[in-house]
């Protein structure tokens, strides 16, 4: 079996319905509307998303990060004209901190089972994670909503103050700078931060543990010159080699219950296939 056939088998055995349908829509000519039908089930009346759409957040209630997961799915379907988007932006506006960004996680998470790293203060400030990624994706799809201007100002301000960064923050910064329309400003900030961003990247494809590799930052070709083609080719080779015997890929962070390993596995497997296709590493027929 080829890469796609093996991945399909993995999803049939382990994947959530939404990830099976994403695979069908993206690689087998399946219905994109069926993916949207399922995605709507994760959206709450307040416009936010919950219900373990982000598998490490198990609660039903809305949190900022699941909105980012939903936006990436809408992006891959080119479905930002969905009514889910303005509803989600209304939700983001309702939880935005005084500084203009949405928090990493809301205190309501304390009532829910969750990964141990989802902790927060009582009154959390805005965070580039996930504000920068959310704003970047809204800019990519030319969405007009009052929240976006507020979030964009927040991102420029916070990014302008960054000297050193962490892997997840760096990934959010790259998403924002790659997609925001003010290219002159984005390229100037990228030039200033490029080495700080690269300091968070594991260039050795064999590095163990919770490493962040180039294709985590550049899941598809970037406008920003973050990696050489040689680096990307090395990691595409490694990505193909890392497909498991049962056809999937999984995260390299702690899987704190067996269930999340399966749920992340399906989501990530579809994402890795998208990356291989974006760089021309999947069969075209």
Short mmCIF file of C-alpha atoms in Angstrom, two decimals:
data_model
loop_
_atom_site.label_atom_id
_atom_site.label_comp_id
_atom_site.label_asym_id
_atom_site.label_seq_id
_atom_site.Cartn_x
_atom_site.Cartn_y
_atom_site.Cartn_z
CA UNK A 1 0.00 0.00 0.00
CA UNK A 2 1.16 3.57 -0.63
CA UNK A 3 1.34 6.41 1.88
CA UNK A 4 -2.29 7.46 1.39
CA UNK A 5 -3.70 3.94 1.55
CA UNK A 6 -1.81 3.22 4.74
CA UNK A 7 -2.95 6.50 6.30
CA UNK A 8 -6.54 5.77 5.33
CA UNK A 9 -6.32 2.41 7.09
CA UNK A 10 -4.95 4.12 10.19
CA UNK A 11 -7.84 6.57 10.22
CA UNK A 12 -10.37 3.77 9.79
CA UNK A 13 -8.93 2.02 12.81
CA UNK A 14 -8.20 4.98 15.09
CA UNK A 15 -9.47 8.34 13.81
CA UNK A 16 -12.37 10.51 14.91
CA UNK A 17 -15.23 10.99 12.49
CA UNK A 18 -14.15 14.56 11.71
CA UNK A 19 -10.63 13.44 10.80
CA UNK A 20 -11.91 10.58 8.66
CA UNK A 21 -14.12 13.04 6.79
CA UNK A 22 -11.26 15.53 6.46
CA UNK A 23 -9.21 12.81 4.81
CA UNK A 24 -12.08 11.90 2.50
CA UNK A 25 -12.64 15.55 1.52
CA UNK A 26 -8.98 16.41 1.01
CA UNK A 27 -7.66 13.22 -0.59
CA UNK A 28 -10.55 11.12 -1.90
CA UNK A 29 -12.94 13.66 -3.40
CA UNK A 30 -15.33 13.44 -0.47
CA UNK A 31 -17.82 16.04 0.69
CA UNK A 32 -16.43 19.15 2.35
CA UNK A 33 -19.92 20.01 3.61
CA UNK A 34 -19.96 16.82 5.67
CA UNK A 35 -16.79 18.00 7.44
CA UNK A 36 -18.47 21.32 8.16
CA UNK A 37 -21.56 19.49 9.45
CA UNK A 38 -19.40 17.67 11.99
CA UNK A 39 -17.35 20.76 12.85
CA UNK A 40 -20.56 22.62 13.71
CA UNK A 41 -21.22 20.01 16.40
CA UNK A 42 -18.12 21.24 18.25
CA UNK A 43 -19.30 24.87 18.23
CA UNK A 44 -21.21 26.19 21.22
CA UNK A 45 -24.06 28.72 21.25
CA UNK A 46 -21.53 31.40 22.37
CA UNK A 47 -19.64 30.93 19.08
CA UNK A 48 -16.63 29.26 20.66
CA UNK A 49 -15.53 25.66 20.23
CA UNK A 50 -15.08 22.90 22.79
CA UNK A 51 -16.04 19.23 23.18
CA UNK A 52 -12.40 18.10 22.78
CA UNK A 53 -11.96 19.47 19.27
CA UNK A 54 -8.50 20.20 20.70
CA UNK A 55 -8.07 16.72 22.19
CA UNK A 56 -6.13 17.80 25.29
CA UNK A 57 -9.02 20.09 26.35
CA UNK A 58 -11.75 17.60 27.19
CA UNK A 59 -14.48 19.96 28.39
CA UNK A 60 -17.64 20.90 26.50
CA UNK A 61 -17.22 24.61 27.14
CA UNK A 62 -15.52 27.07 24.81
CA UNK A 63 -11.82 27.88 25.01
CA UNK A 64 -9.62 30.01 22.71
CA UNK A 65 -7.36 27.23 21.43
CA UNK A 66 -10.13 25.06 19.96
CA UNK A 67 -11.12 28.07 17.86
CA UNK A 68 -7.67 27.92 16.31
CA UNK A 69 -8.14 24.21 15.56
CA UNK A 70 -11.48 25.02 13.94
CA UNK A 71 -9.92 27.83 11.89
CA UNK A 72 -7.20 25.51 10.54
CA UNK A 73 -9.89 23.04 9.45
CA UNK A 74 -11.89 25.83 7.81
CA UNK A 75 -8.69 27.00 6.14
CA UNK A 76 -7.95 23.60 4.61
CA UNK A 77 -11.51 23.48 3.29
CA UNK A 78 -11.35 27.08 2.05
CA UNK A 79 -14.56 27.60 4.01
CA UNK A 80 -14.06 30.91 5.78
CA UNK A 81 -17.37 32.04 4.33
CA UNK A 82 -19.03 29.72 6.85
CA UNK A 83 -21.33 31.36 9.43
CA UNK A 84 -19.17 29.61 12.02
CA UNK A 85 -16.47 32.25 11.45
CA UNK A 86 -18.29 35.46 12.48
CA UNK A 87 -19.82 33.59 15.41
CA UNK A 88 -16.34 32.51 16.51
CA UNK A 89 -15.06 36.09 16.14
CA UNK A 90 -17.91 37.32 18.33
CA UNK A 91 -16.84 34.76 20.91
CA UNK A 92 -13.20 35.88 20.70
CA UNK A 93 -14.30 39.48 21.21
CA UNK A 94 -16.26 38.43 24.30
CA UNK A 95 -13.19 36.87 25.96
CA UNK A 96 -10.53 39.35 24.85
CA UNK A 97 -8.39 40.73 27.64
CA UNK A 98 -7.88 44.44 28.23
CA UNK A 99 -4.60 44.32 26.28
CA UNK A 100 -6.41 43.26 23.09
CA UNK A 101 -5.41 39.60 22.89
CA UNK A 102 -7.23 36.43 23.86
CA UNK A 103 -5.72 34.40 26.72
CA UNK A 104 -3.91 31.13 26.24
CA UNK A 105 -6.64 29.45 28.28
CA UNK A 106 -9.58 30.65 30.37
CA UNK A 107 -10.01 29.88 34.09
CA UNK A 108 -13.14 27.86 33.28
CA UNK A 109 -10.77 25.10 32.16
CA UNK A 110 -10.27 24.22 35.84
CA UNK A 111 -13.68 22.55 35.84
CA UNK A 112 -12.70 20.17 33.05
CA UNK A 113 -10.41 17.18 32.57
CA UNK A 114 -7.43 18.38 30.56
CA UNK A 115 -3.77 17.97 29.82
CA UNK A 116 -1.62 18.98 32.81
CA UNK A 117 -0.07 21.96 30.98
CA UNK A 118 -3.41 23.76 30.61
CA UNK A 119 -3.08 26.03 33.66
CA UNK A 120 -3.99 29.68 34.10
CA UNK A 121 -4.16 32.59 36.50
CA UNK A 122 -7.51 33.95 37.61
CA UNK A 123 -7.37 36.91 35.20
CA UNK A 124 -5.12 35.84 32.32
CA UNK A 125 -3.79 38.46 29.90
CA UNK A 126 -3.79 38.17 26.13
CA UNK A 127 -1.27 35.78 24.64
CA UNK A 128 0.26 35.45 21.19
CA UNK A 129 -0.81 31.81 21.52
CA UNK A 130 -3.35 31.59 19.93
CA UNK A 131 -4.11 35.26 19.13
CA UNK A 132 -1.41 35.55 16.45
CA UNK A 133 -2.47 32.40 14.59
CA UNK A 134 -6.15 33.34 14.74
CA UNK A 135 -5.47 36.83 13.42
CA UNK A 136 -3.19 35.52 10.70
CA UNK A 137 -5.79 33.10 9.39
CA UNK A 138 -8.50 35.78 9.39
CA UNK A 139 -6.20 38.06 7.40
CA UNK A 140 -5.42 35.24 4.95
CA UNK A 141 -9.11 34.93 4.15
CA UNK A 142 -9.79 38.69 4.15
CA UNK A 143 -12.33 38.44 6.94
CA UNK A 144 -13.80 41.70 8.18
CA UNK A 145 -14.70 41.70 11.88
CA UNK A 146 -14.05 44.29 14.59
CA UNK A 147 -12.08 41.80 16.68
CA UNK A 148 -9.42 41.47 14.01
CA UNK A 149 -8.23 45.07 14.22
CA UNK A 150 -7.91 44.81 18.00
CA UNK A 151 -6.08 41.50 17.79
CA UNK A 152 -3.76 42.76 15.04
CA UNK A 153 -2.71 45.76 17.12
CA UNK A 154 -2.06 43.42 20.03
CA UNK A 155 0.09 41.12 17.88
CA UNK A 156 2.21 43.93 16.46
CA UNK A 157 2.76 45.32 19.94
CA UNK A 158 3.69 41.98 21.52
CA UNK A 159 5.82 40.80 18.61
CA UNK A 160 7.67 44.11 18.66
CA UNK A 161 8.69 43.42 22.25
CA UNK A 162 9.91 39.85 21.66
CA UNK A 163 13.64 39.24 21.98
CA UNK A 164 13.64 35.53 22.84
CA UNK A 165 10.75 33.16 22.30
CA UNK A 166 9.45 29.64 22.88
CA UNK A 167 8.57 27.07 20.20
CA UNK A 168 4.80 27.45 20.35
CA UNK A 169 4.98 31.24 20.54
CA UNK A 170 7.45 31.24 17.65
CA UNK A 171 5.07 29.16 15.54
CA UNK A 172 2.24 31.61 16.23
CA UNK A 173 4.51 34.53 15.32
CA UNK A 174 5.51 32.87 12.05
CA UNK A 175 1.86 32.27 11.15
CA UNK A 176 0.98 35.91 11.80
CA UNK A 177 3.98 37.37 9.99
CA UNK A 178 3.50 35.04 7.03
CA UNK A 179 -0.17 35.95 6.54
CA UNK A 180 -0.66 39.54 7.69
CA UNK A 181 -1.11 41.93 4.73
CA UNK A 182 1.37 44.61 5.87
CA UNK A 183 4.31 42.87 4.20
CA UNK A 184 6.91 45.56 4.77
CA UNK A 185 6.32 45.53 8.52
CA UNK A 186 6.07 41.74 8.64
CA UNK A 187 9.33 41.24 6.78
CA UNK A 188 11.12 43.74 9.00
CA UNK A 189 9.95 41.97 12.15
CA UNK A 190 10.82 38.60 10.64
CA UNK A 191 14.34 39.77 9.83
CA UNK A 192 14.73 40.97 13.41
CA UNK A 193 13.38 37.74 14.94
CA UNK A 194 14.60 35.10 12.49
CA UNK A 195 17.49 33.86 14.64
CA UNK A 196 15.35 33.86 17.79
CA UNK A 197 12.75 31.77 15.97
CA UNK A 198 15.36 29.38 14.59
CA UNK A 199 16.72 28.91 18.10
CA UNK A 200 13.47 27.11 18.96
CA UNK A 201 13.66 24.70 16.00
CA UNK A 202 15.14 21.19 16.08
CA UNK A 203 17.09 20.91 12.82
CA UNK A 204 18.22 17.35 13.59
CA UNK A 205 15.33 15.15 12.36
CA UNK A 206 16.39 12.44 14.84
CA UNK A 207 16.08 14.66 17.91
CA UNK A 208 14.01 12.91 20.57
CA UNK A 209 11.37 14.25 22.94
CA UNK A 210 9.07 17.23 22.49
CA UNK A 211 11.06 18.76 19.65
CA UNK A 212 9.69 21.28 17.15
CA UNK A 213 10.87 20.55 13.62
CA UNK A 214 10.97 22.82 10.54
CA UNK A 215 7.79 21.36 9.05
CA UNK A 216 5.91 22.24 12.26
CA UNK A 217 6.65 25.87 11.38
CA UNK A 218 6.29 25.48 7.62
CA UNK A 219 3.56 22.87 7.14
CA UNK A 220 3.27 24.33 3.66
CA UNK A 221 5.68 26.61 1.81
CA UNK A 222 6.04 29.96 3.56
CA UNK A 223 6.44 33.40 2.07
CA UNK A 224 9.08 34.04 4.74
CA UNK A 225 12.58 32.58 4.11
CA UNK A 226 12.80 30.62 7.35
CA UNK A 227 14.40 27.40 6.02
CA UNK A 228 16.56 26.44 3.09
CA UNK A 229 15.25 23.93 0.56
CA UNK A 230 17.92 21.49 1.72
CA UNK A 231 16.59 21.62 5.28
CA UNK A 232 13.01 21.14 4.09
CA UNK A 233 13.96 18.18 1.88
CA UNK A 234 15.78 16.50 4.77
CA UNK A 235 12.72 16.81 6.98
CA UNK A 236 10.32 15.70 4.26
CA UNK A 237 12.41 12.54 3.91
CA UNK A 238 12.22 12.09 7.68
CA UNK A 239 8.48 12.69 7.69
CA UNK A 240 7.89 9.97 5.13
CA UNK A 241 10.13 7.61 7.08
CA UNK A 242 8.25 8.35 10.30
CA UNK A 243 4.93 6.95 9.08
CA UNK A 244 4.15 4.19 11.55
CA UNK A 245 3.60 0.57 10.66
CA UNK A 246 -0.16 1.12 11.03
CA UNK A 247 -0.06 4.10 8.66
CA UNK A 248 -0.31 7.10 10.99
CA UNK A 249 1.71 9.76 12.70
CA UNK A 250 1.35 11.03 16.24
CA UNK A 251 2.49 13.87 18.45
CA UNK A 252 5.79 13.85 20.31
CA UNK A 253 4.38 15.49 23.44
CA UNK A 254 2.99 13.63 26.48
CA UNK A 255 -0.10 11.57 25.69
CA UNK A 256 -1.72 11.75 29.10
CA UNK A 257 -4.56 9.33 28.31
CA UNK A 258 -4.75 6.59 25.66
CA UNK A 259 -7.76 8.33 24.12
CA UNK A 260 -5.90 11.51 23.20
CA UNK A 261 -3.20 9.50 21.48
CA UNK A 262 -5.85 8.15 19.12
CA UNK A 263 -7.57 11.52 18.70
CA UNK A 264 -4.35 13.42 18.05
CA UNK A 265 -3.17 10.62 15.78
CA UNK A 266 -6.02 11.10 13.34
CA UNK A 267 -5.77 14.89 13.34
CA UNK A 268 -2.00 14.86 12.90
CA UNK A 269 -2.05 12.15 10.24
CA UNK A 270 -4.26 14.28 8.01
CA UNK A 271 -1.98 17.25 8.67
CA UNK A 272 1.17 15.34 7.71
CA UNK A 273 -0.45 14.21 4.47
CA UNK A 274 -1.32 17.84 3.68
CA UNK A 275 2.31 18.79 4.24
CA UNK A 276 3.61 16.02 1.99
CA UNK A 277 1.19 17.08 -0.74
CA UNK A 278 2.04 20.78 -0.34
CA UNK A 279 5.69 19.96 -1.07
CA UNK A 280 4.94 17.55 -3.92
CA UNK A 281 5.78 14.39 -1.97
CA UNK A 282 2.50 12.52 -2.56
CA UNK A 283 1.54 10.67 -5.74
CA UNK A 284 -0.55 12.92 -7.98
CA UNK A 285 -2.75 10.15 -9.41
#
